[in-house]
């Protein structure tokens, strides 16, 4: 199981947060660009509130909001392209590798001592002998970090890269920040231009993306002042005019850049931005030259992550070669290559170092013009915007939606139902959700009561009012099922299940069957694997938090498919961790699914992760008498190590196949020997004076050899045949 620093409640809350758009003037971008950041990147590390928020629900009850996080991003007029998202997720997994040089985590399960960690336990944590004590200690230890950080990085970026859709409102913009520099000749006029631009993007038919929560979007006016260059008195004067025009709760004066980058450069200022800046921003369509995506008023300056090239086997290079293996994971040789893999090994040897040239050595400094006081000002700005702008806007919107639904519930719904009855004739029996239906092209108008209920549910969910959210989702689910709107129904089922789980005090058990139905609907009826994957990731974390590892493993395995090797590899690996963390650890299932995960990692081009999976599985198969499985694993470890230019590890793995009594066929043993000799030749070229290998090959001493020749078999058979013809009933008759 992937241990996580966050609780499952925190993970879900951070996966669905209020969305805020940003429109900046060109001069405002110049102010933030001094720090190698755009405005949305500048405020990103400070978007989690450090104090509680409060708002009143429609029943006038105070709702406490804790640990709220908001998402502030530039407006992009096209959704991220699927190919770009896939490449981004692959890169995120590739650069996230196990830490090196730390104490390993050993879990004893039956007769097995398994090192299942990524060496991410601090040195102060002892080695464990009992798996139950180990899990309890790991779940409470402050020294413990994620056992599979690549999976968490994938999961986080997967949720962030999900485009907004029409059947839900969780990823729709609730507000828009309009940012203007105090150095503008006419800042108020510039605010007016940005406001008109935002209105055009939201309401004109020219733009279908991004999506907006309600027609009357909250606009928050931010005057950005550069302390090192600007006139502070003029900035204060303009801000006073803004307060008169927009109100004190609708605008803010943000002062930054207290120093120039040249002054005080030797002072050590924290850099909270590096961990947030992805190497590949899914909003910046750099991978696809034909992409029409346009970032409005933004020069995206996403910077690269310089990841450490380290893992369990002390690898120092990263594989850049795609894996085109088509064979079954337990198949040793390819039918199309009966003579071995020497040619392919040569190709891998030539191409593997290419990725070294792609490593970025330059390190970009962020926030060079900002002091700690500037950090505090940005943090205070986010809190003021949230408490005095965003939360009152959400509270007002919830009340308006509630009033509309209460007033329209009787007349509108009854009239709507009567109209359908008049024009449709006799009532059609309601279909079961398991029956096939044709739901293509079914869309509700924006003002439909069903969507208003869903909109209110999403708003309540975003501000942690899970009781009211569950009630609304449950009501919307019934309406969508009655209309056979299966995409909408699946979305309501998914969020109803999550809301039930997050309700304080757990008044009702987690409805896992809601999630199962939603996943089935997403996959089979809507053909939307992205939404099905999101649903499965959420449900698996909930099930694991309830120690239902078997159900979580079954769910993860069911989500594997041929359309994505990377997703299948990650989920198979998580399923394997579920098996090892069960009350009675299923060690062989753990190993088998790690083998399957390694195979899918290899097909996805993630050679280092593939090698790690095979090495972990080898702990189970080694020395247990399963020689064929052990041969396969050693063979694969050898090939992956050679691909990664780990020649000593490759020689060791291939040698293990040859030193024991083999049950392989003669041709297969010949293949193993040829590949071993080829790899050893590569090693000997690096150190030609090294000793020759010692292999247990058969040795024949001619002086001690005796050869015995028997009679000719063919002659004996001919004699027997003649004897049979002469004495058909035997030589002595009957």
XYZ file of C-alpha atoms in Angstrom, residues 707-716:
10
model
C 32.922 -45.036 -24.563
C 30.935 -48.236 -24.894
C 29.436 -49.255 -28.239
C 26.442 -51.584 -28.191
C 25.025 -53.661 -31.052
C 23.357 -51.944 -33.976
C 19.777 -51.093 -33.033
C 18.572 -51.421 -36.586
C 20.089 -54.932 -36.908
C 18.436 -56.045 -33.685
